Tab-separated table of C-alpha atoms in Angstrom:
chain	number	residue	atom	x	y	z
A	1	MET	CA	-0.433	-6.783	-59.881
A	2	LYS	CA	-4.119	-6.345	-59.238
A	3	ASN	CA	-4.445	-10.003	-58.240
A	4	LYS	CA	-1.578	-9.646	-55.765
A	5	ILE	CA	-3.218	-6.623	-54.100
A	6	THR	CA	-6.529	-8.463	-53.873
A	7	PHE	CA	-4.782	-11.462	-52.319
A	8	LEU	CA	-2.985	-9.289	-49.720
A	9	LEU	CA	-6.201	-7.516	-48.743
A	10	LEU	CA	-7.997	-10.833	-48.407
A	11	PHE	CA	-5.130	-12.274	-46.330
A	12	PHE	CA	-5.137	-9.267	-44.022
A	13	SER	CA	-8.907	-9.285	-43.488
A	14	VAL	CA	-9.198	-13.030	-42.965
A	15	VAL	CA	-5.979	-13.880	-41.083
A	16	LEU	CA	-4.144	-10.876	-39.689
A	17	TYR	CA	-7.030	-8.651	-38.609
A	18	PRO	CA	-8.648	-11.231	-36.266
A	19	ILE	CA	-5.244	-11.905	-34.681
A	20	ILE	CA	-4.648	-8.197	-34.084
A	21	CYS	CA	-8.138	-7.775	-32.613
A	22	ASN	CA	-7.687	-10.768	-30.348
A	23	ARG	CA	-4.355	-9.458	-29.096
A	24	ALA	CA	-5.835	-6.022	-28.441
A	25	SER	CA	-8.752	-7.465	-26.507
A	26	PHE	CA	-6.402	-9.769	-24.596
A	27	ALA	CA	-4.178	-6.839	-23.667
A	28	ASP	CA	-7.177	-5.062	-22.095
A	29	MET	CA	-8.102	-8.061	-19.901
A	30	LEU	CA	-7.009	-7.614	-16.307
A	31	THR	CA	-7.022	-10.148	-13.488
A	32	LEU	CA	-7.056	-9.140	-9.835
A	33	SER	CA	-3.553	-10.512	-9.200
A	34	GLU	CA	-2.113	-8.613	-12.177
A	35	GLY	CA	-3.914	-5.460	-11.119
A	36	LEU	CA	-2.578	-5.699	-7.568
A	37	LYS	CA	0.949	-6.029	-8.896
A	38	LEU	CA	0.564	-2.980	-11.149
A	39	ALA	CA	-1.136	-0.942	-8.417
A	40	THR	CA	1.623	-1.557	-5.870
A	41	GLU	CA	4.358	-0.846	-8.413
A	42	ASN	CA	2.988	2.489	-9.620
A	43	ASN	CA	1.360	3.895	-6.491
A	44	ARG	CA	2.765	7.237	-5.368
A	45	LEU	CA	2.144	6.628	-1.645
A	46	ILE	CA	4.288	3.500	-1.803
A	47	LYS	CA	7.052	5.392	-3.600
A	48	ILE	CA	6.977	8.054	-0.870
A	49	THR	CA	7.279	5.465	1.911
A	50	GLU	CA	10.137	3.781	0.039
A	51	ARG	CA	11.969	7.121	0.020
A	52	GLU	CA	11.344	7.394	3.772
A	53	GLU	CA	12.832	3.932	4.117
A	54	ALA	CA	15.935	4.978	2.189
A	55	ILE	CA	16.329	8.075	4.411
A	56	SER	CA	16.072	5.921	7.540
A	57	GLU	CA	18.687	3.550	6.148
A	58	ALA	CA	21.066	6.505	5.748
A	59	ASP	CA	20.333	7.463	9.378
A	60	THR	CA	21.547	4.033	10.512
A	61	ILE	CA	24.869	4.638	8.777
A	62	ILE	CA	25.168	7.992	10.537
A	63	ALA	CA	24.360	6.386	13.894
A	64	ARG	CA	26.954	3.648	13.314
A	65	SER	CA	29.791	6.104	12.599
A	66	PRO	CA	30.788	6.707	16.290
A	67	LEU	CA	31.524	2.969	16.622
A	68	LEU	CA	34.090	3.093	13.813
A	69	PRO	CA	37.560	4.688	13.857
A	70	GLU	CA	37.710	8.388	13.101
A	71	ILE	CA	40.633	9.304	10.847
A	72	ASN	CA	41.710	12.908	10.295
A	73	ALA	CA	44.498	14.409	8.216
A	74	SER	CA	45.782	17.950	7.801
A	75	LEU	CA	48.318	19.666	5.569
A	76	SER	CA	49.457	23.278	5.749
A	77	GLN	CA	52.103	25.607	4.363
A	78	THR	CA	52.911	28.566	6.591
A	79	PHE	CA	54.177	31.943	5.274
A	80	GLN	CA	55.318	34.496	7.873
A	81	ALA	CA	56.482	38.100	7.673
A	82	TYR	CA	59.357	37.474	10.090
A	83	GLN	CA	61.383	34.433	10.941
A	84	PRO	CA	60.480	33.269	14.460
A	85	ARG	CA	63.343	33.942	16.918
A	86	ALA	CA	63.859	33.642	20.662
A	87	ILE	CA	66.048	35.570	23.146
A	88	PHE	CA	68.472	33.484	25.192
A	89	GLY	CA	70.294	35.918	27.499
A	90	THR	CA	72.198	38.261	25.261
A	91	GLN	CA	71.673	36.197	22.147
A	92	ILE	CA	68.829	36.049	19.617
A	93	VAL	CA	68.467	32.655	17.986
A	94	PRO	CA	65.983	31.462	15.317
A	95	VAL	CA	63.550	28.711	16.333
A	96	SER	CA	62.147	27.865	12.904
A	97	ASP	CA	62.225	28.825	9.251
A	98	LYS	CA	60.283	31.783	8.024
A	99	ASP	CA	58.186	29.555	5.760
A	100	PHE	CA	57.602	25.883	6.583
A	101	LEU	CA	55.450	22.879	5.744
A	102	SER	CA	53.533	20.777	8.296
A	103	TYR	CA	51.126	17.866	8.162
A	104	SER	CA	49.584	15.332	10.528
A	105	VAL	CA	47.492	12.162	10.492
A	106	SER	CA	45.460	10.983	13.498
A	107	ILE	CA	43.123	8.094	14.222
A	108	GLN	CA	40.743	7.949	17.169
A	109	GLN	CA	38.674	4.978	18.300
A	110	LEU	CA	35.940	4.953	20.917
A	111	VAL	CA	36.711	2.190	23.389
A	112	TYR	CA	33.714	2.252	25.733
A	113	ASP	CA	30.891	4.669	26.491
A	114	PHE	CA	28.549	2.474	28.567
A	115	GLN	CA	26.548	1.303	25.509
A	116	GLY	CA	25.699	4.862	24.483
A	117	SER	CA	26.699	4.752	20.810
A	118	ALA	CA	25.838	1.065	20.369
A	119	SER	CA	22.329	1.617	21.753
A	120	LEU	CA	21.796	4.620	19.509
A	121	TYR	CA	22.827	2.542	16.484
A	122	ARG	CA	20.493	-0.280	17.528
A	123	ALA	CA	17.658	2.238	17.940
A	124	SER	CA	18.248	3.519	14.396
A	125	THR	CA	18.081	-0.025	12.970
A	126	LEU	CA	14.782	-0.564	14.788
A	127	ILE	CA	13.429	2.680	13.334
A	128	LEU	CA	14.482	1.427	9.888
A	129	GLU	CA	12.492	-1.725	10.595
A	130	THR	CA	9.415	0.380	11.378
A	131	LYS	CA	9.816	2.175	8.019
A	132	LYS	CA	9.863	-1.184	6.238
A	133	LEU	CA	6.758	-2.232	8.154
A	134	ASP	CA	5.089	1.038	7.184
A	135	THR	CA	5.869	0.358	3.516
A	136	GLN	CA	4.266	-3.059	3.949
A	137	ARG	CA	1.239	-1.414	5.593
A	138	ILE	CA	0.808	1.079	2.748
A	139	LYS	CA	1.148	-1.677	0.134
A	140	ASN	CA	-1.566	-3.745	1.786
A	141	LEU	CA	-3.792	-0.686	2.169
A	142	VAL	CA	-3.374	0.098	-1.540
A	143	SER	CA	-4.116	-3.554	-2.313
A	144	LEU	CA	-7.337	-3.386	-0.280
A	145	ASP	CA	-8.449	-0.180	-1.983
A	146	PHE	CA	-7.710	-1.664	-5.411
A	147	SER	CA	-9.506	-4.937	-4.555
A	148	LEU	CA	-12.634	-3.109	-3.390
A	149	THR	CA	-12.659	-0.974	-6.549
A	150	TYR	CA	-12.125	-4.118	-8.632
A	151	PHE	CA	-15.156	-5.775	-6.989
A	152	ASP	CA	-17.181	-2.582	-7.494
A	153	LEU	CA	-16.398	-2.761	-11.216
A	154	LEU	CA	-17.373	-6.435	-11.396
A	155	GLU	CA	-20.620	-5.686	-9.558
A	156	SER	CA	-21.460	-2.773	-11.853
A	157	GLU	CA	-20.899	-5.033	-14.868
A	158	LYS	CA	-23.301	-7.618	-13.432
A	159	MET	CA	-25.846	-4.893	-12.666
A	160	MET	CA	-25.537	-3.677	-16.245
A	161	LEU	CA	-26.268	-7.213	-17.481
A	162	VAL	CA	-29.280	-7.384	-15.161
A	163	ALA	CA	-30.567	-4.099	-16.585
A	164	GLU	CA	-30.018	-5.349	-20.146
A	165	LYS	CA	-31.954	-8.539	-19.380
A	166	GLU	CA	-34.791	-6.492	-17.892
A	167	VAL	CA	-34.950	-4.364	-21.046
A	168	GLU	CA	-34.988	-7.515	-23.206
A	169	ARG	CA	-37.807	-9.053	-21.122
A	170	LEU	CA	-39.865	-5.876	-21.283
A	171	GLN	CA	-39.260	-5.571	-25.020
A	172	SER	CA	-40.471	-9.137	-25.414
A	173	HIS	CA	-43.530	-8.335	-23.316
A	174	LEU	CA	-44.159	-5.188	-25.378
A	175	ARG	CA	-44.095	-7.238	-28.594
A	176	ASP	CA	-46.561	-9.703	-27.071
A	177	ALA	CA	-48.780	-6.840	-25.924
A	178	GLN	CA	-48.613	-5.228	-29.372
A	179	TYR	CA	-49.712	-8.498	-30.981
A	180	LEU	CA	-52.549	-9.049	-28.504
A	181	TYR	CA	-53.669	-5.442	-28.938
A	182	GLU	CA	-53.757	-5.822	-32.709
A	183	GLU	CA	-55.809	-8.975	-32.227
A	184	GLY	CA	-58.203	-7.055	-29.992
A	185	VAL	CA	-57.509	-9.160	-26.918
A	186	ILE	CA	-56.207	-6.335	-24.664
A	187	THR	CA	-56.817	-2.627	-24.352
A	188	LYS	CA	-54.413	0.125	-25.330
A	189	ASN	CA	-53.875	0.868	-21.638
A	190	ASP	CA	-51.893	-2.403	-21.295
A	191	LEU	CA	-49.771	-1.362	-24.257
A	192	PHE	CA	-49.035	2.031	-22.700
A	193	GLN	CA	-48.170	0.390	-19.389
A	194	ALA	CA	-45.617	-1.882	-21.077
A	195	GLY	CA	-44.080	1.091	-22.912
A	196	VAL	CA	-43.710	3.127	-19.712
A	197	ARG	CA	-42.055	0.217	-17.887
A	198	LEU	CA	-39.679	-0.302	-20.821
A	199	SER	CA	-38.733	3.383	-20.823
A	200	ASP	CA	-38.017	3.233	-17.085
A	201	ALA	CA	-35.867	0.103	-17.545
A	202	LYS	CA	-33.854	1.784	-20.316
A	203	GLN	CA	-33.108	4.704	-17.983
A	204	ARG	CA	-31.826	2.263	-15.356
A	205	LEU	CA	-29.664	0.622	-18.025
A	206	VAL	CA	-28.131	4.007	-18.885
A	207	ALA	CA	-27.427	4.615	-15.173
A	208	ALA	CA	-25.857	1.143	-14.873
A	209	LYS	CA	-23.589	1.815	-17.874
A	210	ASN	CA	-22.534	5.166	-16.401
A	211	LEU	CA	-21.725	3.517	-13.060
A	212	ARG	CA	-19.648	0.888	-14.845
A	213	ALA	CA	-17.733	3.626	-16.698
A	214	ILE	CA	-17.082	5.504	-13.443
A	215	ASN	CA	-15.773	2.377	-11.696
A	216	ALA	CA	-13.551	1.592	-14.696
A	217	SER	CA	-12.133	5.129	-14.507
A	218	ARG	CA	-11.491	4.697	-10.775
A	219	LEU	CA	-9.576	1.502	-11.479
A	220	ASN	CA	-7.605	3.149	-14.289
A	221	ASN	CA	-6.746	6.011	-11.963
A	222	THR	CA	-5.401	3.566	-9.366
A	223	LEU	CA	-3.260	1.961	-12.066
A	224	SER	CA	-2.054	5.383	-13.324
A	225	ARG	CA	-3.661	4.724	-16.719
A	226	PRO	CA	-5.740	7.130	-18.850
A	227	LEU	CA	-9.197	7.407	-17.271
A	228	GLN	CA	-11.045	6.596	-20.502
A	229	ALA	CA	-8.863	3.595	-21.409
A	230	ASP	CA	-10.867	0.466	-22.165
A	231	LEU	CA	-10.623	-2.058	-19.341
A	232	GLN	CA	-12.021	-5.574	-19.029
A	233	VAL	CA	-11.775	-7.399	-15.699
A	234	VAL	CA	-11.877	-11.115	-14.979
A	235	GLU	CA	-14.040	-12.729	-12.321
A	236	VAL	CA	-12.154	-13.693	-9.143
A	237	PRO	CA	-11.999	-17.414	-8.321
A	238	GLU	CA	-13.049	-18.686	-4.918
A	239	THR	CA	-10.659	-17.548	-2.205
A	240	ARG	CA	-9.058	-20.266	-0.105
A	241	SER	CA	-7.785	-18.824	3.165
A	242	ASP	CA	-7.782	-20.165	6.720
A	243	THR	CA	-8.780	-16.701	7.898
A	244	LEU	CA	-12.302	-17.142	6.516
A	245	HIS	CA	-12.880	-20.172	8.760
A	246	MET	CA	-11.765	-18.527	12.024
A	247	ASN	CA	-14.024	-17.322	14.773
A	248	LEU	CA	-13.858	-13.730	15.986
A	249	THR	CA	-11.451	-14.422	18.865
A	250	GLN	CA	-9.003	-16.263	16.619
A	251	ALA	CA	-9.120	-13.406	14.103
A	252	TRP	CA	-8.305	-10.906	16.868
A	253	GLU	CA	-5.347	-12.985	18.045
A	254	LEU	CA	-4.034	-13.336	14.492
A	255	ALA	CA	-4.277	-9.584	13.907
A	256	GLU	CA	-2.308	-8.772	17.088
A	257	SER	CA	0.590	-10.883	15.836
A	258	THR	CA	0.536	-9.916	12.148
A	259	ARG	CA	-0.849	-6.394	11.660
A	260	PRO	CA	1.991	-4.049	10.590
A	261	GLU	CA	0.527	-1.191	12.652
A	262	ILE	CA	0.924	-3.142	15.902
A	263	LYS	CA	4.398	-4.319	14.892
A	264	ILE	CA	5.383	-0.706	14.217
A	265	VAL	CA	4.332	0.334	17.719
A	266	GLU	CA	6.119	-2.591	19.374
A	267	THR	CA	9.307	-1.995	17.386
A	268	THR	CA	9.190	1.719	18.206
A	269	LEU	CA	8.916	0.856	21.919
A	270	LYS	CA	12.084	-1.247	21.618
A	271	ALA	CA	13.824	1.662	19.885
A	272	MET	CA	12.815	3.959	22.750
A	273	ASP	CA	14.370	1.559	25.256
A	274	LYS	CA	17.646	1.774	23.338
A	275	GLU	CA	17.377	5.568	23.130
A	276	GLU	CA	16.965	5.750	26.918
A	277	ILE	CA	20.071	3.601	27.449
A	278	SER	CA	21.986	5.886	25.096
A	279	LYS	CA	20.759	8.973	26.927
A	280	ARG	CA	21.678	7.557	30.355
A	281	SER	CA	25.206	6.880	29.117
A	282	GLU	CA	25.790	10.657	29.160
A	283	TYR	CA	26.077	10.387	32.966
A	284	PHE	CA	29.198	8.235	32.548
A	285	PRO	CA	32.650	8.880	31.035
A	286	ARG	CA	33.694	8.027	27.494
A	287	PHE	CA	36.998	6.202	26.994
A	288	PHE	CA	38.947	6.494	23.788
A	289	LEU	CA	42.314	5.868	22.152
A	290	ARG	CA	43.964	8.285	19.755
A	291	GLY	CA	47.131	7.751	17.758
A	292	SER	CA	48.730	10.402	15.581
A	293	TYR	CA	51.712	11.177	13.389
A	294	ASP	CA	52.857	14.832	13.126
A	295	TYR	CA	55.500	16.429	10.925
A	296	MET	CA	56.704	20.040	10.916
A	297	GLU	CA	59.490	21.209	8.613
A	298	ASN	CA	61.964	22.816	11.035
A	299	PRO	CA	65.760	22.317	10.858
A	300	TYR	CA	66.026	23.751	14.385
A	301	TYR	CA	64.099	20.844	15.892
A	302	VAL	CA	65.892	17.692	16.908
A	303	HIS	CA	62.957	15.628	15.570
A	304	GLU	CA	60.857	17.129	12.809
A	305	GLU	CA	58.392	14.201	12.989
A	306	ASN	CA	56.737	12.605	16.006
A	307	TRP	CA	54.401	9.717	16.876
A	308	SER	CA	51.963	9.835	19.780
A	309	LEU	CA	49.420	7.563	21.470
A	310	VAL	CA	46.796	8.968	23.834
A	311	ALA	CA	44.501	6.969	26.084
A	312	GLY	CA	41.861	9.417	27.203
A	313	MET	CA	38.593	9.881	29.004
A	314	SER	CA	35.946	12.593	28.713
A	315	LEU	CA	33.137	13.296	31.145
A	316	ASN	CA	30.418	15.923	31.054
A	317	ILE	CA	30.216	17.228	34.605
A	318	LEU	CA	27.204	19.528	34.183
A	319	SER	CA	24.773	19.900	31.267
A	320	GLY	CA	22.053	22.015	32.847
A	321	ALA	CA	19.854	18.953	33.552
A	322	SER	CA	19.448	18.341	29.840
A	323	THR	CA	20.260	14.617	30.191
A	324	LYS	CA	17.640	14.112	32.895
A	325	ALA	CA	15.058	16.037	30.874
A	326	GLY	CA	15.865	13.930	27.824
A	327	ILE	CA	15.283	10.722	29.778
A	328	VAL	CA	11.955	12.025	31.115
A	329	LYS	CA	10.933	12.966	27.582
A	330	ILE	CA	11.650	9.450	26.307
A	331	GLN	CA	9.689	7.917	29.195
A	332	GLN	CA	6.688	10.133	28.508
A	333	ARG	CA	6.812	9.267	24.816
A	334	ARG	CA	6.816	5.600	25.770
A	335	GLN	CA	3.711	5.999	27.946
A	336	LYS	CA	1.981	7.904	25.180
A	337	LEU	CA	2.809	5.159	22.681
A	338	LEU	CA	1.492	2.473	25.050
A	339	GLU	CA	-1.839	4.296	25.242
A	340	GLN	CA	-1.881	4.618	21.459
A	341	ARG	CA	-1.215	0.893	21.149
A	342	SER	CA	-4.200	0.070	23.358
A	343	ARG	CA	-6.417	2.316	21.285
A	344	LEU	CA	-5.008	0.858	18.058
A	345	VAL	CA	-5.765	-2.703	19.184
A	346	ASP	CA	-9.345	-1.713	20.038
A	347	ASP	CA	-9.784	-0.036	16.641
A	348	ILE	CA	-8.426	-3.114	14.848
A	349	LYS	CA	-10.775	-5.376	16.820
A	350	LEU	CA	-13.723	-3.195	15.820
A	351	GLU	CA	-12.569	-3.281	12.194
A	352	ILE	CA	-12.307	-7.078	12.265
A	353	GLU	CA	-15.707	-7.423	13.919
A	354	LYS	CA	-17.303	-5.224	11.246
A	355	TYR	CA	-15.871	-7.240	8.356
A	356	TYR	CA	-16.595	-10.514	10.156
A	357	LEU	CA	-20.264	-9.659	10.662
A	358	ASP	CA	-20.490	-8.317	7.093
A	359	LEU	CA	-19.085	-11.632	5.881
A	360	LEU	CA	-21.627	-13.672	7.846
A	361	SER	CA	-24.492	-11.406	6.794
A	362	SER	CA	-23.614	-11.469	3.090
A	363	LYS	CA	-23.116	-15.235	3.238
A	364	GLU	CA	-26.619	-15.702	4.647
A	365	LYS	CA	-28.030	-13.334	2.024
A	366	LEU	CA	-26.328	-15.354	-0.706
A	367	THR	CA	-27.991	-18.519	0.561
A	368	VAL	CA	-31.392	-16.832	0.514
A	369	THR	CA	-31.097	-15.015	-2.821
A	370	SER	CA	-29.520	-17.875	-4.792
A	371	GLY	CA	-32.818	-19.825	-4.701
A	372	ALA	CA	-34.958	-16.751	-5.291
A	373	ILE	CA	-33.709	-16.291	-8.870
A	374	GLY	CA	-34.970	-19.702	-9.972
A	375	GLN	CA	-38.327	-19.076	-8.333
A	376	ALA	CA	-38.608	-15.649	-9.975
A	377	GLU	CA	-37.761	-17.100	-13.396
A	378	GLU	CA	-40.445	-19.753	-13.004
A	379	ASN	CA	-42.929	-17.117	-11.841
A	380	LEU	CA	-42.212	-15.023	-14.956
A	381	ARG	CA	-42.559	-18.025	-17.252
A	382	ILE	CA	-45.964	-18.961	-15.779
A	383	ASN	CA	-47.305	-15.397	-15.910
A	384	LYS	CA	-46.160	-14.965	-19.518
A	385	LEU	CA	-47.947	-18.159	-20.516
A	386	ARG	CA	-51.089	-17.068	-18.699
A	387	TYR	CA	-50.909	-13.656	-20.345
A	388	GLU	CA	-50.415	-15.143	-23.837
A	389	GLU	CA	-53.405	-17.423	-23.246
A	390	GLY	CA	-55.515	-14.414	-22.241
A	391	VAL	CA	-55.916	-15.629	-18.638
A	392	GLY	CA	-53.374	-13.395	-16.870
A	393	THR	CA	-52.987	-9.637	-16.861
A	394	ALA	CA	-50.204	-7.350	-18.064
A	395	THR	CA	-49.654	-6.141	-14.493
A	396	GLU	CA	-48.847	-9.680	-13.377
A	397	VAL	CA	-46.235	-10.058	-16.129
A	398	LEU	CA	-44.661	-6.685	-15.365
A	399	ASP	CA	-44.571	-7.505	-11.653
A	400	ALA	CA	-42.944	-10.850	-12.460
A	401	VAL	CA	-40.274	-9.077	-14.537
A	402	SER	CA	-39.634	-6.657	-11.649
A	403	LEU	CA	-39.402	-9.524	-9.144
A	404	LEU	CA	-36.841	-11.346	-11.297
A	405	THR	CA	-34.801	-8.157	-11.687
A	406	ILE	CA	-34.909	-7.593	-7.914
A	407	ALA	CA	-33.843	-11.203	-7.260
A	408	GLU	CA	-30.880	-10.939	-9.658
A	409	THR	CA	-29.907	-7.552	-8.235
A	410	ASN	CA	-30.038	-8.823	-4.654
A	411	TYR	CA	-27.967	-11.878	-5.528
A	412	ASN	CA	-25.227	-9.881	-7.274
A	413	LYS	CA	-25.131	-7.310	-4.509
A	414	SER	CA	-24.890	-10.037	-1.848
A	415	PHE	CA	-22.197	-11.860	-3.819
A	416	TYR	CA	-19.920	-8.820	-4.132
A	417	ASP	CA	-20.699	-7.691	-0.579
A	418	PHE	CA	-19.344	-11.097	0.403
A	419	LYS	CA	-16.221	-10.572	-1.739
A	420	ARG	CA	-15.629	-7.105	-0.277
A	421	ALA	CA	-16.110	-8.346	3.292
A	422	GLU	CA	-13.797	-11.264	2.519
A	423	ALA	CA	-11.021	-8.956	1.319
A	424	GLY	CA	-11.596	-6.585	4.243
A	425	LEU	CA	-11.397	-9.382	6.821
A	426	MET	CA	-8.149	-10.734	5.388
A	427	TYR	CA	-6.689	-7.223	5.357
A	428	ALA	CA	-7.854	-6.562	8.928
A	429	THR	CA	-6.171	-9.736	10.183
A	430	GLY	CA	-2.877	-8.755	8.533
A	431	LYS	CA	-2.913	-11.008	5.470
A	432	ASP	CA	-0.980	-9.824	2.402
A	433	LEU	CA	-3.694	-9.467	-0.253
A	434	SER	CA	-1.213	-9.645	-3.121
A	435	GLU	CA	-0.319	-13.160	-1.942
A	436	VAL	CA	-3.916	-14.190	-1.198
A	437	TYR	CA	-5.131	-13.289	-4.704
A	438	GLN	CA	-2.217	-14.813	-6.625
């Protein structure tokens, strides 16, 4: 029995435990594409806009109802205190029973109303289209916010690694200084200087770890996860998009044809045109057909049941100028929306220009800083050798460590500035980020 227990414990520790740990760590890994999918599925703003979309869809059904037949039915049982009677000369004759049953069924169909109801229905379908476009806009906005937070987390992780490397380099320098001090080569002042620099670097490492934790919590919050849940993110591969190779004018033209905000305005303008047609139809008559079947229980009638067909017309002669005022209101709303569209296009152009210039700037910075790291590493290596040989000074080594840290920091900052500008430019031109980062 004891041997069996020992074997099971050994099997668990050697085989099962590593598998469980690997699965747990794998479950915490998150790619940008997976994160975008989770963010758009769980986001509350998107759920709200989807409810708005469902409400608008119900409005289209309401607006369509006047185009369909209207069917009504009624059933009644009448109880009277006296039997109805009529006087014919000197005689009194009954005209119906004291209590009687009656029912009727009628169907009415609008024949023509000068496109009033049809235009109103078309306007409601266009409004539904704007709600769908707004849902698309919110999804892409959430995707942009998540992508920027994702890049912030990646950057903070790289900055934490830079701080760790700086601490390791300063610790190495402190050990060298301690050895040289014990050998009597340097003064205690150099040893103190190395200790102070190491203490300062450790404080920056603590700040970098805190920033990483904050960015991880921000990402967890976007995903509706516990804020303190462990989260590991994966580096984003190089983005391949035609948008990144466009000039500014081409980006503007693409945005005008793809941005959901502009499409919403244009679709709303079309809906207003249909609303105006519907409102103008109130000046004209409405033609309809109504057929009905009526039954009244009455033995004194020759025919207790009757069929009827009515071809009718209705016309509002005077409405207190409400129709004219309604048309003016729609026209003023259209002019207001046209002004808003012009302002919206200008704002989008400014947004694109900002991200475009940020992209160019960060790209140039990447080119400059990528070579600086190698130079800074070589500078540190030379100064360490000189210091170990007793030729260089501690200040030169510490300055070389600082220069290498600055070079690595600048490179990482430029790299993720480029990624953020890249995502912003694709969003500004109307690209769906969830598709771009698949």
